[in-house]
Short mmCIF file of C-alpha atoms and ligand atoms in Angstrom, two decimals:
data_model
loop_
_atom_site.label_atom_id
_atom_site.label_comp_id
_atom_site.label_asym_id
_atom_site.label_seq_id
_atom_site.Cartn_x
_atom_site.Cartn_y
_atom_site.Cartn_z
CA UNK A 19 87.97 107.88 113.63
CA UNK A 20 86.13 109.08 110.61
CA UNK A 21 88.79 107.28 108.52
CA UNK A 22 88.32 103.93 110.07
CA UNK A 23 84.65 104.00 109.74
CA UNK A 24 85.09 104.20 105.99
CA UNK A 25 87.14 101.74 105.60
CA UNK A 26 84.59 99.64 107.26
CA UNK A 27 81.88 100.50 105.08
CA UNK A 28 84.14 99.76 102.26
CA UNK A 29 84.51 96.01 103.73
CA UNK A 30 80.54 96.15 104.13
CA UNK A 31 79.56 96.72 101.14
CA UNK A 32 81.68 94.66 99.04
CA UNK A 33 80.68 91.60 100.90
CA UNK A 34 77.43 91.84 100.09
CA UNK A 35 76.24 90.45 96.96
CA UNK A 36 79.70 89.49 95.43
CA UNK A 37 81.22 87.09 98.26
CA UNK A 38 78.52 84.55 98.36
CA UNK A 39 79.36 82.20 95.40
CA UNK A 40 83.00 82.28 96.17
CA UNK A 41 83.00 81.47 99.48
CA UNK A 42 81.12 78.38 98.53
CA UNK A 43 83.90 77.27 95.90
CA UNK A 44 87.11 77.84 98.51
CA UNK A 45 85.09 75.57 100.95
CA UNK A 46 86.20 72.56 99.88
CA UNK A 47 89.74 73.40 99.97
CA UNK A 48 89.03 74.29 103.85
CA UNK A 49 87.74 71.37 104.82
CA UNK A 50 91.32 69.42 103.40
CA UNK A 51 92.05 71.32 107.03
CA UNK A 52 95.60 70.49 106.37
CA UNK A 53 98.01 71.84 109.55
CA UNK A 54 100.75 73.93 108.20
CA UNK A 55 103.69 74.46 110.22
CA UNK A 56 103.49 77.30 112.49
CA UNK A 57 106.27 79.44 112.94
CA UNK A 58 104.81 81.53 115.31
CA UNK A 59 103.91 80.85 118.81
CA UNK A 60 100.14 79.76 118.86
CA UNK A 61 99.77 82.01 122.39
CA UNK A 62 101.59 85.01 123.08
CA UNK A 63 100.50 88.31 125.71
CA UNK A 64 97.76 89.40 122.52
CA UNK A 65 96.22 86.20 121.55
CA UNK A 66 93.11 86.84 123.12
CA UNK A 67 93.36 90.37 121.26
CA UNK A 68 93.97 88.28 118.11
CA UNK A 69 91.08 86.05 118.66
CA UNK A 70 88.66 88.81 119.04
CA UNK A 71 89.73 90.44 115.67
CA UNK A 72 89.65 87.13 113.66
CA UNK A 73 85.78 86.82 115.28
CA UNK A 74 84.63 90.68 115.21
CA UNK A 75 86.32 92.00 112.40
CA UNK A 76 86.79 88.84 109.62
CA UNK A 77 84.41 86.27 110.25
CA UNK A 78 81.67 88.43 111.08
CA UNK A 79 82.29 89.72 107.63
CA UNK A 80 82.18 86.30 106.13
CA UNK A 81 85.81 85.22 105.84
CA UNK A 82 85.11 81.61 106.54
CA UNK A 83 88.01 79.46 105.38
CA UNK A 84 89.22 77.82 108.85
CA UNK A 85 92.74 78.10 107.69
CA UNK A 86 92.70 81.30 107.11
CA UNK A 87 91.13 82.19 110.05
CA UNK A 88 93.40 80.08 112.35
CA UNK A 89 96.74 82.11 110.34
CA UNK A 90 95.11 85.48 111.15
CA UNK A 91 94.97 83.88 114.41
CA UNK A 92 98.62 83.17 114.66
CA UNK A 93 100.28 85.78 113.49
CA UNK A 94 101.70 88.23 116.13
CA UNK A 95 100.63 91.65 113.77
CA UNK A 96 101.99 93.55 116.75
CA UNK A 97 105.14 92.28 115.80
CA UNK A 98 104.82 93.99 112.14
CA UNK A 99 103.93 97.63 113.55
CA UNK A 100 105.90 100.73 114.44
CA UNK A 101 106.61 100.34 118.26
CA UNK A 102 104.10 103.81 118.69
CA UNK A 103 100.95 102.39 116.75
CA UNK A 104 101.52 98.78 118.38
CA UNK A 105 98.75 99.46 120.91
CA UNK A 106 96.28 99.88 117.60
CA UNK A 107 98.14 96.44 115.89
CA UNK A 108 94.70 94.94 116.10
CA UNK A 109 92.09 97.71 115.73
CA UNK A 110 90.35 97.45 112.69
CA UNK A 111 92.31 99.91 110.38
CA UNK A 112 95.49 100.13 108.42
CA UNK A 113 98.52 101.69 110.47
CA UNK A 114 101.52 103.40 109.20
CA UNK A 115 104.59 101.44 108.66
CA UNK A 116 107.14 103.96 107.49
CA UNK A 117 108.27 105.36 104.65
CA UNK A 118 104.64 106.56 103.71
CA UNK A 119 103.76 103.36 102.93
CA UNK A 120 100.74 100.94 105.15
CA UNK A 121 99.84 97.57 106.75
CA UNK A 122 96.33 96.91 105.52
CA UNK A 123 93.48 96.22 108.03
CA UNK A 124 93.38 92.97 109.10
CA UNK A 125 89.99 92.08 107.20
CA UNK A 126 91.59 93.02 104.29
CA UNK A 127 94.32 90.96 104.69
CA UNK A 128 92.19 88.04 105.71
CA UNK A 129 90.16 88.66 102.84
CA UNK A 130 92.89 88.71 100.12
CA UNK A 131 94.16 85.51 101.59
CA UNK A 132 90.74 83.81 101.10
CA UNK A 133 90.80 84.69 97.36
CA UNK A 134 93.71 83.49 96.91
CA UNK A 135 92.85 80.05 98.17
CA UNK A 136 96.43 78.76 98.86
CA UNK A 137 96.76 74.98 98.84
CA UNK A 138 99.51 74.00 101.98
CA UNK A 139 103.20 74.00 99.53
CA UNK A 140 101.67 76.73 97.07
CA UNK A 141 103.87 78.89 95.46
CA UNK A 142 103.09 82.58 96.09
CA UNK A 143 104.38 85.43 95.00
CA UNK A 144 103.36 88.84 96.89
CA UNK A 145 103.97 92.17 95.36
CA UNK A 146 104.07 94.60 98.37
CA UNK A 147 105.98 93.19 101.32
CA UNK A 148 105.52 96.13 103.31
CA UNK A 149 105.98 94.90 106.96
CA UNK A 150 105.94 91.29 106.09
CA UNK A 151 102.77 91.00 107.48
CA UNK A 152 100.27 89.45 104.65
CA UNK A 153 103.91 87.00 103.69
CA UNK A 154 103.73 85.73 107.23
CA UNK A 155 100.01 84.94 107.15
CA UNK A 156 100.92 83.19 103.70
CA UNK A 157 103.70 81.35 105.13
CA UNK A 158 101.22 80.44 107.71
CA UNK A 159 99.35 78.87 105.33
CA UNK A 160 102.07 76.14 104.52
CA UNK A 161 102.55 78.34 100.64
CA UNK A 162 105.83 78.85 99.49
CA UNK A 163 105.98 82.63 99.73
CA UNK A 164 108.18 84.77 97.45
CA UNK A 165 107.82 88.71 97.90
CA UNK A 166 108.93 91.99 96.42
CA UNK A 167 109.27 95.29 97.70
CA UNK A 168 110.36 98.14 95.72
CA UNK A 169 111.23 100.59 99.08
CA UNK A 170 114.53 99.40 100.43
CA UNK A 171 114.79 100.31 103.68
CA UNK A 172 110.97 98.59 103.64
CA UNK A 173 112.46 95.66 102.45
CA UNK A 174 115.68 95.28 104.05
CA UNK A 175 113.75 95.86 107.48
CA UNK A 176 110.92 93.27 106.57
CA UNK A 177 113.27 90.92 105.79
CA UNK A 178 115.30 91.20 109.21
CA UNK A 179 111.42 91.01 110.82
CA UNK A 180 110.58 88.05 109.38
CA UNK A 181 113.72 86.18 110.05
CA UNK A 182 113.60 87.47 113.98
CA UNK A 183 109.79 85.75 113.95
CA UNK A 184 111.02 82.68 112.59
CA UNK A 185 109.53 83.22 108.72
CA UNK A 186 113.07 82.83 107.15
CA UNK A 187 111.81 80.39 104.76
CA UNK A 188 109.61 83.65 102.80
CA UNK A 189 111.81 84.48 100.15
CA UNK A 190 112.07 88.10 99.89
CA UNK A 191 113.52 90.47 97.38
CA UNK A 192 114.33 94.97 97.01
CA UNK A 193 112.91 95.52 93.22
CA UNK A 194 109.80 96.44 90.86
CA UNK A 195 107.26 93.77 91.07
CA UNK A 196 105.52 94.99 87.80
CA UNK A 197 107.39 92.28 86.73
CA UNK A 198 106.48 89.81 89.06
CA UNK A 199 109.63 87.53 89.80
CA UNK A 200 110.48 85.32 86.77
CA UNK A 201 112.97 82.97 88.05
CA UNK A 202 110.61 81.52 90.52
CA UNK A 203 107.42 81.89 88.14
CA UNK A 204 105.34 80.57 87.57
CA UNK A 205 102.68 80.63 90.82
CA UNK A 206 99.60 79.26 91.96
CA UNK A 207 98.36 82.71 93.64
CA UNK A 208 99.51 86.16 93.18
CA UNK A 209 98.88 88.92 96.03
CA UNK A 210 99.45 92.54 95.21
CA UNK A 211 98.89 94.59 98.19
CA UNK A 212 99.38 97.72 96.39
CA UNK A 213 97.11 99.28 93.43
CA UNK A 214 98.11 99.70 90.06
CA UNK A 215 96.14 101.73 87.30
CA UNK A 216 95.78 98.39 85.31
CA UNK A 217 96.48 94.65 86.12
CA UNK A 218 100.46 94.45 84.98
CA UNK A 219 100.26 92.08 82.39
CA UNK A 220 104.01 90.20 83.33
CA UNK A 221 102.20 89.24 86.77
CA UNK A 222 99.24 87.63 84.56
CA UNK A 223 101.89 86.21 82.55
CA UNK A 224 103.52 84.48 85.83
CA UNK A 225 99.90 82.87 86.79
CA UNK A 226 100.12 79.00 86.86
CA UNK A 227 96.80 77.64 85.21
CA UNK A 228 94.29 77.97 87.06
CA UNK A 229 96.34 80.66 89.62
CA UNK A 230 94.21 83.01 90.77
CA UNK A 231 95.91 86.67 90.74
CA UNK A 232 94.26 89.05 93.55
CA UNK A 233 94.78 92.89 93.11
CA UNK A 234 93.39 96.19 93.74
CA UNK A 235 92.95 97.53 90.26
CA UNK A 236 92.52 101.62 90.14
CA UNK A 237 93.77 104.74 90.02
CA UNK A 238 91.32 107.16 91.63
CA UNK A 239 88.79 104.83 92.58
CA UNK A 240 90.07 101.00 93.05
CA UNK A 241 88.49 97.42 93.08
CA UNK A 242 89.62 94.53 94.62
CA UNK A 243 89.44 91.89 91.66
CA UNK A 244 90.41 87.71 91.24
CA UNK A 245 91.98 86.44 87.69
CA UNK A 246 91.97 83.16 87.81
CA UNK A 247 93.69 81.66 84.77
CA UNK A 248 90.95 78.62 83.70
CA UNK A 249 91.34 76.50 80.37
CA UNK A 250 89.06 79.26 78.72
CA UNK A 251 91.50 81.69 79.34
CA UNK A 252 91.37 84.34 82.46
CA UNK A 253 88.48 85.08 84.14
CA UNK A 254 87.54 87.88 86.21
CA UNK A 255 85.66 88.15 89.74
CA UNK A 256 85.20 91.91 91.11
CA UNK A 257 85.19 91.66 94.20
CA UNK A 258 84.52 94.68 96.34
CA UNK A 259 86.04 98.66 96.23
CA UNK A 260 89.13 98.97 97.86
CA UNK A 261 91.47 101.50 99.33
CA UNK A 262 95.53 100.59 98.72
CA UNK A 263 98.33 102.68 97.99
CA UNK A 264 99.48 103.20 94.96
CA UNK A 265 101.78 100.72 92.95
CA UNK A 266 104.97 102.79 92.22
CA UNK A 267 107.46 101.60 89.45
CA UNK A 268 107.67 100.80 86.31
CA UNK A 269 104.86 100.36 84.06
CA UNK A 270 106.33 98.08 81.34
N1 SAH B 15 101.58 93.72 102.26
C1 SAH B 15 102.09 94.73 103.17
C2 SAH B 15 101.41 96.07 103.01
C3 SAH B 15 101.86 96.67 101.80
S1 SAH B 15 101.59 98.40 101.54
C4 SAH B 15 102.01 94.29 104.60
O1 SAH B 15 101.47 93.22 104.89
O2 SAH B 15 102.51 95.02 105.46
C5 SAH B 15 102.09 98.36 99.84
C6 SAH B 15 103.56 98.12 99.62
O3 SAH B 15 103.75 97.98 98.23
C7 SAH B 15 104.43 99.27 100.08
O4 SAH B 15 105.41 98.79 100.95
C8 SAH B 15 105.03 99.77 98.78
O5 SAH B 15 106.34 100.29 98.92
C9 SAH B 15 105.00 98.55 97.92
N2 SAH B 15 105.06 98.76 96.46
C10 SAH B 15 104.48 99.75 95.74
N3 SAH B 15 104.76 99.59 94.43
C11 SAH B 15 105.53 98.47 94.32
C12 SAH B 15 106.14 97.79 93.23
N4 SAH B 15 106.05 98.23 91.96
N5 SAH B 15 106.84 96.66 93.49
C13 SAH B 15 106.97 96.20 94.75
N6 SAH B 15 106.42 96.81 95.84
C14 SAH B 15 105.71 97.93 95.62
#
C-alpha cells in the first residue's frame, strides 16, 4: 500500500508545473479526433472498471488528449496481467508480469502515450514490450507499432497475447532495443518503457524529424524526458521523476 502511494505522488508532482505548456501543443492534434480502428471490443465485463480509471486516475491528472483517453478506455489491461493480479489490472499501480519484469500503472502509460502525440498511421517503435500492453494502446491509436523485447519468454508470450486480442498487426521482435530497430527506422515517436543510464544514442538516431523520443532517463534516480528532433536540432522537455526498471543490454 505504501508502494502505491508513492508512485502516486510521483505522478503528482511531475504534473505540476511541467505539463501545462505541453498539453496545450498536443491539443490540436486531439481535436483531428480521427477514429482508429479498434481491435478490441469497446464493452467487455470491466469497462465500467476501465472508465473509472481513465476518469480517476489519468484525466484527473491532466491527461487530456481524447484519443488517448478513449485507447486507455479500450484496452482490456486485464487481458495483459498474470491471471493472480488480474483482480488489481486496474488499480492504480504497476503489477508483476513475470520474469521480474512490470506493467506500468496505467497513468503512466496514458501519460507516455500523450507525449508521444501519435498521429493515426504513425510509425512507432516501443522498446519494452513487456505484456504488450502500452503496444496495444499504441495500436489503438491507429500508429504503426513496432516493439522489442529483450526477455524471450516475455516476448514470445506478448506476442501470442496480442495476436489472441486481435493486435496482430504490432510488429514485435526478441532482441536489444539499444539499438532501436533499423530496418523499419526511421519513426515518428519512440516509447521506451524501461530506463537506461543515458538516452541510447542509435534510438535518437532512428527519430524521424520532428519525432519525439519519450524515455525514463536514470540510473538511481530517473526522469521521464521528450526529445523531439526540431530543425534546430533535438530538444529536450523533462517531464516528471519516474520509477521504471532498468534497461538491460547492451550499451553500444
Ligand atoms: N511496456 C510494457 C512494460 C515494460 S517493463 C508493458 O506495457 O507491459 C520493461 C520491459 O523492458 C521489460 O519487459 C524488460 O524485459 C524490457 N527491456 C529491458 N531492457 C531492454 C532492452 N535493452 N531491449 C528491449 N527490452 C528491454
Amino acid at each position: 500500500m505504501r508502494r502505491v502511494r508513492v508512485l502516486f505522488a510521483i505522478g503528482m508532482i511531475g504534473t505540476i508545473g511541467t505539463m501545462g505548456w505541453f498539453v496545450a501543443a498536443t491539443s490540436a492534434i486531439a481535436a483531428e479526433s480521427v477514429t482508429a480502428p479498434s481491435a478490441s471490443p469497446a464493452s467487455d465485463a470491466r469497462s465500467d472498471e476501465r472508465t473509472r480509471m481513465v476518469e480517476e486516475q489519468i484525466a484527473a491528472r491532466g491527461v487530456r488528449d481524447p484519443r488517448v483517453l478513449a485507447a486507455m478506455r479500450r484496452v482490456p489491461r486485464h487481458a495483459f496481467v498474470p491471471e493472480r493480479w488480474r483482480g488489481d489490472a486496474y488499480a492504480d499501480h504497476p503489477l508483476p508480469i513475470g520474469e521480474a519484469q512490470t506493467i506500468s500503472q496505467p497513468y503512466i502509460v496514458a501519460l507516455m502515450t500523450e507525449l508521444a502525440a501519435v498521429a493515426p498511421g504513425a510509425r512507432v517503435l516501443e522498446v519494452g514490450t513487456g505484456s504488450g500492453y502500452q503496444a496495444a494502446v499504441l495500436a489503438e491509436l491507429g500508429a504503426d507499432v513496432y516493439s522489442v523485447e529483450i526477455v524471450e519468454p516475455l516476448a514470445r508470450q506478448a506476442r501470442a497475447r496480442l495476436d489472441r486480442l486481435g493486435y496482430g498487426r504490432v510488429h514485435t521482435r526478441h532482441g536489444d532495443g539499444y539499438q532501436g530497430w533499423l530496418e523499419a527506422a526511421p519513426f515518428a515517436a519512440i516509447v521506451v518503457t524501461a530506463a537506461p543510464p543515458a538516452v541510447p544514442p542509435a534510438l535518437l538516431a532512428q527519430l524521424a524529424p520532428g519525432g519525439r523520443l519519450v524515455i525514463p532517463v536514470g540510473s538511481g534516480e530517473q526522469e521521464l524526458q521528450v526529445h523531439e528532433r526540431t530543425a534546430d536540432g533535438i530538444r529536450i522537455r523533462r517531464v516528471t521523476p519516474v520509477r521504471f526498471v532498468p534497461m538491460t543490454g547492451g550499451r553500444s
